Tab-separated table of C-alpha atoms and ligand atoms in Angstrom:
chain	number	residue	atom	x	y	z
A	1478	MET	CA	9.721	-12.038	2.372
A	1479	ASP	CA	10.889	-10.870	-0.630
A	1480	LEU	CA	7.770	-9.631	-2.244
A	1481	LEU	CA	7.685	-6.947	0.693
A	1482	ASN	CA	11.428	-6.299	-0.578
A	1483	ASN	CA	10.397	-5.274	-3.855
A	1484	ILE	CA	7.386	-3.371	-2.539
A	1485	HIS	CA	10.209	-1.552	-0.468
A	1486	GLU	CA	12.399	-1.272	-3.081
A	1487	ILE	CA	9.652	0.795	-5.684
A	1488	GLY	CA	9.010	2.764	-2.352
A	1489	ILE	CA	5.674	4.045	-3.079
A	1490	VAL	CA	1.769	1.783	-3.311
A	1491	PRO	CA	-0.889	3.976	-5.119
A	1492	VAL	CA	-4.187	3.395	-3.199
A	1493	VAL	CA	-6.463	2.524	-6.092
A	1494	VAL	CA	-10.005	2.969	-6.510
A	1495	LEU	CA	-11.742	1.917	-9.517
A	1496	LYS	CA	-15.311	2.639	-10.669
A	1497	SER	CA	-15.114	-0.108	-13.375
A	1498	VAL	CA	-13.275	-3.150	-14.462
A	1499	ASP	CA	-12.697	-1.136	-17.578
A	1500	GLU	CA	-10.191	1.676	-15.339
A	1501	THR	CA	-8.405	-1.257	-14.588
A	1502	ARG	CA	-6.029	-1.585	-17.948
A	1503	LYS	CA	-5.744	2.605	-17.738
A	1504	ILE	CA	-4.519	2.951	-14.366
A	1505	ILE	CA	-2.345	0.357	-13.775
A	1506	GLY	CA	-1.211	0.360	-17.324
A	1507	ALA	CA	-0.008	3.861	-16.442
A	1508	LEU	CA	1.490	3.264	-12.729
A	1509	GLU	CA	3.489	-0.055	-14.768
A	1510	GLU	CA	4.767	2.828	-17.252
A	1511	GLY	CA	5.001	5.291	-15.070
A	1512	ASP	CA	7.756	2.427	-12.719
A	1513	VAL	CA	5.432	2.128	-10.333
A	1514	PRO	CA	5.039	-1.699	-10.582
A	1515	VAL	CA	2.699	-1.988	-7.833
A	1516	ALA	CA	-1.110	-1.470	-6.740
A	1517	GLU	CA	-3.545	-1.510	-3.941
A	1518	ILE	CA	-6.638	-1.539	-5.619
A	1519	CYS	CA	-9.304	-0.561	-2.811
A	1520	PHE	CA	-12.518	-2.584	-1.460
A	1521	ARG	CA	-14.541	0.254	-1.569
A	1522	THR	CA	-16.204	-0.007	-5.576
A	1523	ASP	CA	-18.789	-3.354	-6.205
A	1524	CYS	CA	-16.001	-4.329	-8.960
A	1525	ALA	CA	-12.565	-4.276	-6.711
A	1526	LYS	CA	-12.298	-8.139	-6.984
A	1527	GLU	CA	-12.781	-8.508	-10.754
A	1528	CYS	CA	-10.227	-5.791	-10.863
A	1529	ILE	CA	-7.428	-7.265	-9.044
A	1530	GLU	CA	-8.446	-10.702	-11.196
A	1531	LEU	CA	-7.717	-8.353	-14.274
A	1532	ALA	CA	-5.259	-6.688	-13.073
A	1533	SER	CA	-3.054	-10.008	-11.919
A	1534	LYS	CA	-3.593	-11.903	-14.949
A	1535	GLU	CA	-2.963	-8.825	-17.425
A	1536	PHE	CA	-0.336	-7.707	-15.319
A	1537	LYS	CA	2.565	-9.679	-14.912
A	1538	ASN	CA	5.252	-7.343	-13.707
A	1539	VAL	CA	3.195	-5.056	-11.609
A	1540	ILE	CA	2.689	-6.209	-7.412
A	1541	VAL	CA	-1.412	-5.957	-7.481
A	1542	GLY	CA	-2.302	-6.276	-3.377
A	1543	ALA	CA	-6.428	-5.454	-1.789
A	1544	GLY	CA	-6.461	-2.270	0.154
A	1545	THR	CA	-9.337	-1.477	2.722
A	1546	VAL	CA	-9.646	-5.251	3.333
A	1547	ILE	CA	-11.828	-4.898	6.527
A	1548	ASN	CA	-13.214	-8.646	6.909
A	1549	LYS	CA	-11.917	-12.009	6.317
A	1550	GLU	CA	-14.468	-12.390	3.700
A	1551	GLN	CA	-13.370	-10.149	1.253
A	1552	CYS	CA	-9.779	-10.802	2.393
A	1553	GLU	CA	-10.420	-14.221	1.343
A	1554	GLU	CA	-12.260	-13.320	-2.138
A	1555	ALA	CA	-8.847	-10.662	-2.520
A	1556	ILE	CA	-6.436	-13.352	-2.362
A	1557	LYS	CA	-8.530	-15.873	-4.674
A	1558	ALA	CA	-8.882	-13.391	-7.120
A	1559	GLY	CA	-4.355	-12.975	-6.847
A	1560	ALA	CA	-4.033	-10.356	-4.962
A	1561	LYS	CA	-0.481	-10.604	-3.930
A	1562	PHE	CA	-0.482	-8.635	-0.210
A	1563	ILE	CA	-3.342	-7.291	1.501
A	1564	VAL	CA	-3.441	-3.552	3.358
A	1565	SER	CA	-6.813	-2.682	5.973
A	1566	PRO	CA	-7.498	0.622	6.748
A	1567	GLY	CA	-7.302	-0.703	10.805
A	1568	LEU	CA	-6.067	-3.784	12.324
A	1569	SER	CA	-8.276	-6.989	11.788
A	1570	GLU	CA	-7.115	-10.350	13.407
A	1571	SER	CA	-9.482	-12.710	11.286
A	1572	VAL	CA	-7.900	-10.946	8.585
A	1573	ALA	CA	-4.324	-10.998	9.775
A	1574	GLU	CA	-5.199	-14.921	9.968
A	1575	VAL	CA	-6.506	-15.334	6.648
A	1576	CYS	CA	-2.581	-13.850	5.660
A	1577	LYS	CA	-0.936	-16.011	7.392
A	1578	ALA	CA	-2.876	-19.285	6.210
A	1579	ASN	CA	-2.281	-18.054	2.578
A	1580	ASN	CA	1.436	-16.502	3.421
A	1581	ILE	CA	0.484	-13.526	2.095
A	1582	PRO	CA	1.984	-10.236	3.742
A	1583	TYR	CA	-0.652	-8.247	5.599
A	1584	LEU	CA	-0.514	-4.479	6.392
A	1585	PRO	CA	-2.621	-3.161	9.232
A	1586	GLY	CA	-3.409	-0.116	9.835
A	1587	VAL	CA	-2.274	1.312	12.911
A	1588	VAL	CA	-2.232	4.904	14.746
A	1589	THR	CA	-1.506	3.961	18.930
A	1590	PRO	CA	1.007	1.863	20.408
A	1591	THR	CA	-1.765	-0.634	21.589
A	1592	GLU	CA	-2.552	-1.466	18.089
A	1593	ILE	CA	1.264	-1.866	17.182
A	1594	MET	CA	1.591	-4.023	20.190
A	1595	LYS	CA	-1.443	-6.024	18.269
A	1596	ALA	CA	0.650	-5.900	15.153
A	1597	ILE	CA	3.774	-7.455	16.683
A	1598	GLU	CA	1.490	-10.091	18.756
A	1599	LEU	CA	0.462	-11.191	15.231
A	1600	GLY	CA	4.009	-11.167	14.037
A	1601	ILE	CA	3.332	-8.368	12.128
A	1602	GLU	CA	6.510	-6.202	11.119
A	1603	VAL	CA	5.410	-3.711	8.632
A	1604	VAL	CA	2.160	-1.542	9.575
A	1605	LYS	CA	0.078	1.559	7.484
A	1606	PHE	CA	0.464	4.505	9.270
A	1607	PHE	CA	-3.242	5.842	8.463
A	1608	PRO	CA	-4.164	8.648	8.283
A	1609	ALA	CA	-1.264	9.816	8.369
A	1610	GLY	CA	-1.919	13.558	8.276
A	1611	VAL	CA	-3.963	13.581	10.971
A	1612	PHE	CA	-2.088	11.274	13.437
A	1613	GLY	CA	0.639	13.100	13.547
A	1614	GLY	CA	2.459	12.317	10.133
A	1615	LEU	CA	6.422	12.027	10.689
A	1616	LYS	CA	6.630	13.522	14.429
A	1617	ALA	CA	4.295	10.784	15.495
A	1618	ILE	CA	5.857	7.932	13.636
A	1619	ASN	CA	9.238	9.361	14.889
A	1620	ALA	CA	8.112	8.810	18.278
A	1621	LEU	CA	6.137	5.692	17.571
A	1622	GLY	CA	9.603	4.313	16.101
A	1623	ALA	CA	11.252	4.872	19.200
A	1624	ALA	CA	9.356	2.495	21.445
A	1625	PHE	CA	9.277	-0.512	18.580
A	1626	PRO	CA	12.595	-0.537	16.241
A	1627	LYS	CA	11.725	-3.538	14.612
A	1628	ILE	CA	8.396	-1.953	13.073
A	1629	LYS	CA	8.316	0.398	9.685
A	1630	PHE	CA	5.917	2.068	8.829
A	1631	MET	CA	3.938	3.080	6.012
A	1632	PRO	CA	2.312	6.332	5.897
A	1633	THR	CA	-0.848	6.771	3.700
A	1634	GLY	CA	-3.370	9.797	3.704
A	1635	GLY	CA	-1.774	13.126	2.923
A	1636	VAL	CA	1.378	12.123	1.383
A	1637	ASP	CA	1.819	13.599	-2.155
A	1638	ASN	CA	4.810	14.361	-4.532
A	1639	SER	CA	5.302	17.835	-2.173
A	1640	ASN	CA	6.367	15.740	0.920
A	1641	LEU	CA	7.387	12.678	0.138
A	1642	LYS	CA	10.896	13.677	0.450
A	1643	GLU	CA	10.564	14.073	4.169
A	1644	PHE	CA	9.073	10.716	4.524
A	1645	VAL	CA	11.475	8.887	2.426
A	1646	LEU	CA	14.647	10.276	3.937
A	1647	ASN	CA	13.461	8.725	7.435
A	1648	LYS	CA	14.815	5.361	7.860
A	1649	LYS	CA	11.401	4.251	9.918
A	1650	ILE	CA	9.429	4.609	6.305
A	1651	TYR	CA	8.809	1.126	4.796
A	1652	ALA	CA	7.017	2.919	1.638
A	1653	CYS	CA	4.484	5.918	1.053
A	1654	GLY	CA	0.899	5.080	0.405
A	1655	GLY	CA	-1.181	7.601	-1.079
A	1656	SER	CA	-4.454	8.191	-3.575
A	1657	TRP	CA	-2.286	11.343	-5.468
A	1658	LEU	CA	-0.394	8.739	-7.972
A	1659	THR	CA	-3.667	7.769	-9.405
A	1660	LYS	CA	-5.335	11.083	-10.506
A	1661	GLY	CA	-5.725	12.619	-13.769
A	1662	GLU	CA	-5.818	11.167	-17.041
A	1663	LYS	CA	-2.748	8.636	-18.033
A	1664	GLU	CA	-0.542	11.233	-18.940
A	1665	ASP	CA	-0.832	12.937	-15.639
A	1666	ILE	CA	-0.359	9.482	-13.712
A	1667	VAL	CA	2.531	8.816	-15.722
A	1668	LYS	CA	4.040	11.707	-14.411
A	1669	ALA	CA	3.156	11.954	-11.198
A	1670	CYS	CA	4.381	8.490	-10.651
A	1671	LYS	CA	8.373	9.055	-12.544
A	1672	GLU	CA	8.628	11.881	-10.351
A	1673	ALA	CA	7.454	10.009	-7.422
A	1674	ARG	CA	10.313	7.839	-8.186
A	1675	LYS	CA	12.634	10.219	-8.753
A	1676	ILE	CA	12.259	11.519	-5.204
A	1677	ILE	CA	12.636	8.040	-4.407
A	1678	LYS	CA	16.110	7.169	-5.832
A	1679	GLU	CA	17.534	10.954	-4.931
A	1680	ASN	CA	16.924	10.401	-1.300
A	1681	ARG	CA	17.419	7.296	-0.129
B	229	LIG	C1	-6.518	5.708	1.578
B	229	LIG	O1	-7.280	5.415	2.112
B	229	LIG	O2	-5.535	4.907	2.046
B	229	LIG	C2	-6.379	6.958	1.631
B	229	LIG	O3	-7.690	7.438	1.691
B	229	LIG	C3	-4.992	7.529	0.633
B	229	LIG	O4	-4.772	9.215	1.179
B	229	LIG	P1	-4.414	10.132	0.434
B	229	LIG	O5	-5.800	10.236	-0.916
B	229	LIG	O6	-4.629	11.412	1.125
B	229	LIG	O7	-3.594	9.655	-0.374
């Protein structure tokens, strides 16, 4: 799918938790300015749907997706609001079904071989490995990747610019997710994004 390729090219997926609709322009604008035109807007705040709607409308060059989608209803809301991809902390078959019906990529969270087997049964080839730092990081990804050679991983949780390089160098890594790119003021976000993109370009 083109969209999945485009996200892979960018190489990082910022986990975005927005406290208000107003904050959307600042954060998504900073990501775009920092050459990271992709955002996983999380369903952890009540305004998530409105934020996705606004970001999709006003930032046409940014790939806007939804994160922390934990049930079918949220998934439907997110897609209706304009989300172009869906991420979950775990694997939900009902979310996978909604995504499939709408032809939207679904990146479920996994950490075990059983969960990866379930993802494969659902036709999924890219999974979120979450929380990566807690569940063995690259060591675990290499071991799991050996058993599932077609699967690509998006480690999230414990990734930042200090360890991004080691992930980027690994061929099993599809992209890295995390909240480190959205912390602080606009200029901090732009700076962190530019630094991350540099690490990706230099090490792939
Ligand atoms: C997530 O929900 O994906 C994680 O909270 C991101 O983890 P991080 O804050 O360590 O990047």
